């Protein structure tokens, strides 16, 4: 279940209440006239089944509540109520399959912002991966994958493509390109420093490295894994199962490929640097392609579900 807290202008409260009462899957409606001070208005609260949430939010935006008042949404971890159970049963479809587009857009917008924190995380992840490739240490590679925050802007880019929001697409693309560029440049300097300290060496980079040589040898398996991880990552976002994102993060070699390219470049190993760059681009393409197609499929299937529900209600 989801909890909605609204601030509505007094002249729109009746329309909002009627909308909530007509929404199948909404319950626990409460109205507090004149309770809001900034902005001034009434406070309206209700609970709604996740599968009915997108429709209700869309109706509220049509009424202009997001401009003249406020719409706040939060997940309910526990709801002990027969009315809530009945609302979930009556709502069309399954909650796990529902996509809250406004929530997804808001979440990916925040994750897609080029910030100091984002750049710091991706840079630290790339430097950790650099240590992993030189030491041929798979544990460090997995750790770097988990630290890397690059899936956020990739998900934002997919969402922007599906929702046709050019500004979000540009924001996400800038975060991806600038983030990786800064991380790789800093890692080149880090590699020079580690070499001066006799901790990195050209011989270590040129060695067979059985645990990590896949990073600069892209193949179709790399693309297949990226596609599968991209689909899993997008599903985890739309179904609010964020725990699956950790698995997605350690499935795709974006950060390790960037790290290997940077270290190889510092040692003038351009062939290996180019192979790593190909691996990076291949993985980014696979994630974007799978994420976009996953969202499009979810959008199509949910639209069909709503059509079937509307026809059954009319009948």
GROMACS .gro file of C-alpha atoms in nm:
model
  315
    1UNK     CA    1   0.000   0.000   0.000
    2UNK     CA    2   0.094   0.363  -0.056
    3UNK     CA    3   0.010   0.662   0.160
    4UNK     CA    4  -0.083   0.991  -0.006
    5UNK     CA    5  -0.072   1.323   0.177
    6UNK     CA    6  -0.219   1.614  -0.016
    7UNK     CA    7  -0.247   1.986   0.041
    8UNK     CA    8  -0.536   2.112  -0.168
    9UNK     CA    9  -0.684   2.459  -0.217
   10UNK     CA   10  -1.024   2.477  -0.049
   11UNK     CA   11  -1.202   2.521  -0.382
   12UNK     CA   12  -1.052   2.197  -0.516
   13UNK     CA   13  -1.094   1.973  -0.212
   14UNK     CA   14  -1.435   1.840  -0.319
   15UNK     CA   15  -1.299   1.745  -0.661
   16UNK     CA   16  -1.003   1.568  -0.500
   17UNK     CA   17  -1.227   1.379  -0.259
   18UNK     CA   18  -1.455   1.267  -0.543
   19UNK     CA   19  -1.153   1.149  -0.742
   20UNK     CA   20  -1.024   0.943  -0.450
   21UNK     CA   21  -1.367   0.795  -0.380
   22UNK     CA   22  -1.399   0.691  -0.746
   23UNK     CA   23  -1.054   0.530  -0.751
   24UNK     CA   24  -1.074   0.154  -0.712
   25UNK     CA   25  -0.808   0.056  -0.459
   26UNK     CA   26  -0.819   0.377  -0.250
   27UNK     CA   27  -0.925   0.374   0.116
   28UNK     CA   28  -0.869   0.536   0.457
   29UNK     CA   29  -0.970   0.878   0.328
   30UNK     CA   30  -0.929   1.164   0.576
   31UNK     CA   31  -0.995   1.535   0.524
   32UNK     CA   32  -0.873   1.812   0.757
   33UNK     CA   33  -1.025   2.142   0.643
   34UNK     CA   34  -0.799   2.445   0.682
   35UNK     CA   35  -0.516   2.244   0.840
   36UNK     CA   36  -0.248   2.352   0.592
   37UNK     CA   37  -0.068   2.683   0.637
   38UNK     CA   38   0.203   2.688   0.368
   39UNK     CA   39   0.047   2.670   0.118
   40UNK     CA   40  -0.286   2.749   0.276
   41UNK     CA   41  -0.556   2.491   0.218
   42UNK     CA   42  -0.697   2.159   0.332
   43UNK     CA   43  -0.503   1.843   0.412
   44UNK     CA   44  -0.634   1.529   0.244
   45UNK     CA   45  -0.486   1.187   0.319
   46UNK     CA   46  -0.561   0.840   0.191
   47UNK     CA   47  -0.409   0.499   0.134
   48UNK     CA   48  -0.408   0.346  -0.212
   49UNK     CA   49  -0.303   0.011  -0.355
   50UNK     CA   50   0.022   0.038  -0.548
   51UNK     CA   51  -0.144  -0.084  -0.868
   52UNK     CA   52  -0.391   0.206  -0.851
   53UNK     CA   53  -0.138   0.468  -0.746
   54UNK     CA   54  -0.028   0.586  -1.091
   55UNK     CA   55  -0.387   0.644  -1.205
   56UNK     CA   56  -0.471   0.842  -0.892
   57UNK     CA   57  -0.158   1.055  -0.910
   58UNK     CA   58  -0.229   1.125  -1.276
   59UNK     CA   59  -0.579   1.242  -1.187
   60UNK     CA   60  -0.445   1.467  -0.913
   61UNK     CA   61  -0.201   1.626  -1.154
   62UNK     CA   62  -0.484   1.681  -1.401
   63UNK     CA   63  -0.659   1.878  -1.127
   64UNK     CA   64  -0.341   2.082  -1.085
   65UNK     CA   65  -0.277   1.981  -0.724
   66UNK     CA   66   0.096   1.955  -0.790
   67UNK     CA   67   0.099   2.324  -0.887
   68UNK     CA   68  -0.157   2.476  -0.651
   69UNK     CA   69  -0.088   2.249  -0.355
   70UNK     CA   70   0.124   1.945  -0.278
   71UNK     CA   71   0.134   1.571  -0.347
   72UNK     CA   72   0.347   1.356  -0.116
   73UNK     CA   73   0.378   0.979  -0.151
   74UNK     CA   74   0.535   0.718   0.074
   75UNK     CA   75   0.536   0.340   0.097
   76UNK     CA   76   0.353   0.173   0.385
   77UNK     CA   77   0.563  -0.108   0.532
   78UNK     CA   78   0.280  -0.246   0.745
   79UNK     CA   79  -0.096  -0.195   0.721
   80UNK     CA   80  -0.325  -0.397   0.948
   81UNK     CA   81  -0.664  -0.320   0.803
   82UNK     CA   82  -0.941  -0.521   0.642
   83UNK     CA   83  -1.026  -0.216   0.430
   84UNK     CA   84  -0.669  -0.203   0.302
   85UNK     CA   85  -0.676  -0.573   0.218
   86UNK     CA   86  -1.006  -0.526   0.035
   87UNK     CA   87  -0.869  -0.225  -0.156
   88UNK     CA   88  -0.568  -0.425  -0.274
   89UNK     CA   89  -0.793  -0.712  -0.384
   90UNK     CA   90  -1.022  -0.477  -0.577
   91UNK     CA   91  -0.742  -0.286  -0.750
   92UNK     CA   92  -0.661  -0.418  -1.098
   93UNK     CA   93  -0.344  -0.617  -1.151
   94UNK     CA   94  -0.064  -0.694  -0.908
   95UNK     CA   95   0.122  -0.433  -0.704
   96UNK     CA   96   0.462  -0.578  -0.797
   97UNK     CA   97   0.384  -0.525  -1.167
   98UNK     CA   98   0.267  -0.164  -1.132
   99UNK     CA   99   0.495   0.120  -1.242
  100UNK     CA  100   0.462   0.452  -1.060
  101UNK     CA  101   0.593   0.672  -1.338
  102UNK     CA  102   0.605   0.991  -1.133
  103UNK     CA  103   0.796   0.817  -0.855
  104UNK     CA  104   1.034   0.657  -1.106
  105UNK     CA  105   1.098   0.990  -1.278
  106UNK     CA  106   1.162   1.161  -0.945
  107UNK     CA  107   1.398   0.888  -0.824
  108UNK     CA  108   1.599   0.872  -1.145
  109UNK     CA  109   1.610   1.253  -1.166
  110UNK     CA  110   1.786   1.264  -0.829
  111UNK     CA  111   2.019   0.976  -0.916
  112UNK     CA  112   2.104   1.135  -1.251
  113UNK     CA  113   2.225   1.464  -1.110
  114UNK     CA  114   2.594   1.532  -1.162
  115UNK     CA  115   2.707   1.606  -0.806
  116UNK     CA  116   3.030   1.601  -0.611
  117UNK     CA  117   2.911   1.292  -0.425
  118UNK     CA  118   2.831   1.106  -0.747
  119UNK     CA  119   3.170   1.191  -0.899
  120UNK     CA  120   3.346   1.095  -0.575
  121UNK     CA  121   3.178   0.753  -0.564
  122UNK     CA  122   3.247   0.666  -0.926
  123UNK     CA  123   3.608   0.788  -0.895
  124UNK     CA  124   3.671   0.587  -0.578
  125UNK     CA  125   3.510   0.281  -0.738
  126UNK     CA  126   3.735   0.317  -1.044
  127UNK     CA  127   4.049   0.347  -0.829
  128UNK     CA  128   3.948   0.038  -0.629
  129UNK     CA  129   3.897  -0.146  -0.958
  130UNK     CA  130   4.241  -0.027  -1.075
  131UNK     CA  131   4.396  -0.202  -0.777
  132UNK     CA  132   4.191  -0.508  -0.861
  133UNK     CA  133   4.306  -0.531  -1.223
  134UNK     CA  134   4.673  -0.486  -1.138
  135UNK     CA  135   4.657  -0.741  -0.856
  136UNK     CA  136   4.425  -0.969  -1.059
  137UNK     CA  137   4.201  -0.971  -0.754
  138UNK     CA  138   3.838  -1.061  -0.830
  139UNK     CA  139   3.722  -0.955  -0.482
  140UNK     CA  140   3.839  -0.597  -0.540
  141UNK     CA  141   3.667  -0.598  -0.879
  142UNK     CA  142   3.337  -0.706  -0.724
  143UNK     CA  143   3.379  -0.444  -0.451
  144UNK     CA  144   3.436  -0.172  -0.710
  145UNK     CA  145   3.125  -0.282  -0.900
  146UNK     CA  146   2.916  -0.255  -0.583
  147UNK     CA  147   3.050   0.094  -0.502
  148UNK     CA  148   2.994   0.234  -0.852
  149UNK     CA  149   2.681   0.457  -0.879
  150UNK     CA  150   2.655   0.452  -1.259
  151UNK     CA  151   2.327   0.261  -1.280
  152UNK     CA  152   2.138   0.565  -1.150
  153UNK     CA  153   2.199   0.789  -1.453
  154UNK     CA  154   2.167   0.491  -1.687
  155UNK     CA  155   1.820   0.424  -1.544
  156UNK     CA  156   1.743   0.794  -1.573
  157UNK     CA  157   1.841   0.791  -1.939
  158UNK     CA  158   1.615   0.491  -2.007
  159UNK     CA  159   1.325   0.655  -1.824
  160UNK     CA  160   1.375   0.978  -2.016
  161UNK     CA  161   1.368   0.794  -2.348
  162UNK     CA  162   1.044   0.614  -2.264
  163UNK     CA  163   0.873   0.922  -2.119
  164UNK     CA  164   1.019   1.150  -2.388
  165UNK     CA  165   1.179   1.396  -2.148
  166UNK     CA  166   1.480   1.544  -2.332
  167UNK     CA  167   1.604   1.743  -2.032
  168UNK     CA  168   1.627   1.433  -1.811
  169UNK     CA  169   1.797   1.242  -2.094
  170UNK     CA  170   2.057   1.516  -2.133
  171UNK     CA  171   2.111   1.540  -1.756
  172UNK     CA  172   2.162   1.163  -1.733
  173UNK     CA  173   2.394   1.153  -2.034
  174UNK     CA  174   2.607   1.432  -1.890
  175UNK     CA  175   2.630   1.249  -1.557
  176UNK     CA  176   2.742   0.930  -1.731
  177UNK     CA  177   2.999   1.089  -1.961
  178UNK     CA  178   3.144   1.341  -1.716
  179UNK     CA  179   3.145   1.089  -1.431
  180UNK     CA  180   3.342   0.829  -1.624
  181UNK     CA  181   3.572   1.090  -1.780
  182UNK     CA  182   3.667   1.240  -1.444
  183UNK     CA  183   3.705   0.896  -1.285
  184UNK     CA  184   3.935   0.774  -1.562
  185UNK     CA  185   4.151   1.088  -1.563
  186UNK     CA  186   4.195   1.072  -1.185
  187UNK     CA  187   4.271   0.699  -1.208
  188UNK     CA  188   4.546   0.768  -1.463
  189UNK     CA  189   4.705   1.001  -1.209
  190UNK     CA  190   4.647   0.741  -0.937
  191UNK     CA  191   4.823   0.483  -1.152
  192UNK     CA  192   5.127   0.711  -1.196
  193UNK     CA  193   5.138   0.763  -0.820
  194UNK     CA  194   5.112   0.389  -0.745
  195UNK     CA  195   5.385   0.319  -1.000
  196UNK     CA  196   5.612   0.575  -0.834
  197UNK     CA  197   5.549   0.395  -0.505
  198UNK     CA  198   5.640   0.063  -0.674
  199UNK     CA  199   5.291  -0.073  -0.610
  200UNK     CA  200   5.181  -0.084  -0.975
  201UNK     CA  201   5.398  -0.215  -1.258
  202UNK     CA  202   5.377  -0.264  -1.632
  203UNK     CA  203   5.468  -0.631  -1.589
  204UNK     CA  204   5.166  -0.688  -1.364
  205UNK     CA  205   4.939  -0.528  -1.621
  206UNK     CA  206   5.086  -0.737  -1.906
  207UNK     CA  207   5.065  -1.067  -1.716
  208UNK     CA  208   4.801  -1.326  -1.801
  209UNK     CA  209   4.564  -1.221  -1.517
  210UNK     CA  210   4.325  -1.517  -1.539
  211UNK     CA  211   4.074  -1.362  -1.298
  212UNK     CA  212   4.040  -1.023  -1.467
  213UNK     CA  213   4.155  -1.048  -1.829
  214UNK     CA  214   3.790  -1.059  -1.942
  215UNK     CA  215   3.773  -0.688  -1.868
  216UNK     CA  216   3.971  -0.595  -2.181
  217UNK     CA  217   3.848  -0.881  -2.398
  218UNK     CA  218   3.489  -0.793  -2.487
  219UNK     CA  219   3.271  -1.062  -2.640
  220UNK     CA  220   2.905  -1.144  -2.688
  221UNK     CA  221   2.880  -1.284  -2.337
  222UNK     CA  222   2.962  -0.938  -2.202
  223UNK     CA  223   2.676  -0.788  -2.401
  224UNK     CA  224   2.432  -1.063  -2.299
  225UNK     CA  225   2.514  -1.014  -1.929
  226UNK     CA  226   2.475  -0.637  -1.966
  227UNK     CA  227   2.133  -0.683  -2.127
  228UNK     CA  228   2.016  -0.921  -1.855
  229UNK     CA  229   2.150  -0.695  -1.580
  230UNK     CA  230   1.988  -0.389  -1.737
  231UNK     CA  231   1.648  -0.561  -1.743
  232UNK     CA  232   1.690  -0.683  -1.384
  233UNK     CA  233   1.797  -0.339  -1.266
  234UNK     CA  234   1.499  -0.165  -1.422
  235UNK     CA  235   1.260  -0.422  -1.279
  236UNK     CA  236   1.410  -0.370  -0.934
  237UNK     CA  237   1.348   0.005  -0.963
  238UNK     CA  238   0.992  -0.016  -1.090
  239UNK     CA  239   0.890  -0.283  -0.839
  240UNK     CA  240   1.059  -0.105  -0.546
  241UNK     CA  241   1.283  -0.407  -0.483
  242UNK     CA  242   1.601  -0.206  -0.437
  243UNK     CA  243   1.794  -0.499  -0.291
  244UNK     CA  244   1.825  -0.648  -0.640
  245UNK     CA  245   2.027  -0.344  -0.750
  246UNK     CA  246   2.330  -0.475  -0.562
  247UNK     CA  247   2.321  -0.786  -0.779
  248UNK     CA  248   2.290  -0.571  -1.088
  249UNK     CA  249   2.587  -0.358  -0.983
  250UNK     CA  250   2.818  -0.659  -0.951
  251UNK     CA  251   2.701  -0.815  -1.278
  252UNK     CA  252   2.830  -0.558  -1.526
  253UNK     CA  253   3.192  -0.458  -1.578
  254UNK     CA  254   3.149  -0.086  -1.645
  255UNK     CA  255   3.367   0.053  -1.365
  256UNK     CA  256   3.636  -0.220  -1.393
  257UNK     CA  257   3.657  -0.163  -1.769
  258UNK     CA  258   3.704   0.211  -1.714
  259UNK     CA  259   3.972   0.138  -1.455
  260UNK     CA  260   4.160  -0.104  -1.677
  261UNK     CA  261   4.151   0.145  -1.964
  262UNK     CA  262   4.294   0.417  -1.740
  263UNK     CA  263   4.576   0.201  -1.602
  264UNK     CA  264   4.660   0.062  -1.946
  265UNK     CA  265   4.672   0.416  -2.087
  266UNK     CA  266   4.915   0.524  -1.813
  267UNK     CA  267   5.152   0.247  -1.927
  268UNK     CA  268   5.101   0.319  -2.300
  269UNK     CA  269   4.926  -0.015  -2.343
  270UNK     CA  270   4.687   0.129  -2.597
  271UNK     CA  271   4.561  -0.201  -2.734
  272UNK     CA  272   4.449  -0.310  -2.388
  273UNK     CA  273   4.311   0.037  -2.318
  274UNK     CA  274   4.100   0.023  -2.635
  275UNK     CA  275   3.976  -0.329  -2.552
  276UNK     CA  276   3.865  -0.205  -2.210
  277UNK     CA  277   3.696   0.096  -2.367
  278UNK     CA  278   3.506  -0.134  -2.604
  279UNK     CA  279   3.399  -0.340  -2.304
  280UNK     CA  280   3.276  -0.026  -2.129
  281UNK     CA  281   3.078   0.100  -2.429
  282UNK     CA  282   2.933  -0.245  -2.497
  283UNK     CA  283   2.809  -0.275  -2.140
  284UNK     CA  284   2.661   0.074  -2.137
  285UNK     CA  285   2.480   0.003  -2.464
  286UNK     CA  286   2.344  -0.328  -2.335
  287UNK     CA  287   2.211  -0.173  -2.013
  288UNK     CA  288   2.044   0.119  -2.191
  289UNK     CA  289   1.890  -0.106  -2.456
  290UNK     CA  290   1.756  -0.358  -2.202
  291UNK     CA  291   1.637  -0.092  -1.958
  292UNK     CA  292   1.447   0.098  -2.226
  293UNK     CA  293   1.285  -0.214  -2.372
  294UNK     CA  294   1.189  -0.332  -2.022
  295UNK     CA  295   1.012  -0.004  -1.948
  296UNK     CA  296   0.837  -0.006  -2.284
  297UNK     CA  297   0.716  -0.362  -2.226
  298UNK     CA  298   0.594  -0.276  -1.876
  299UNK     CA  299   0.415   0.030  -2.010
  300UNK     CA  300   0.245  -0.175  -2.282
  301UNK     CA  301   0.141  -0.461  -2.051
  302UNK     CA  302   0.008  -0.226  -1.783
  303UNK     CA  303  -0.193  -0.031  -2.041
  304UNK     CA  304  -0.348  -0.358  -2.157
  305UNK     CA  305  -0.429  -0.448  -1.797
  306UNK     CA  306  -0.603  -0.115  -1.743
  307UNK     CA  307  -0.803  -0.159  -2.066
  308UNK     CA  308  -0.921  -0.503  -1.956
  309UNK     CA  309  -1.018  -0.365  -1.615
  310UNK     CA  310  -1.210  -0.074  -1.770
  311UNK     CA  311  -1.401  -0.311  -2.000
  312UNK     CA  312  -1.489  -0.545  -1.712
  313UNK     CA  313  -1.616  -0.253  -1.503
  314UNK     CA  314  -1.834  -0.130  -1.789
  315UNK     CA  315  -1.973  -0.477  -1.840
   0.00000   0.00000   0.00000
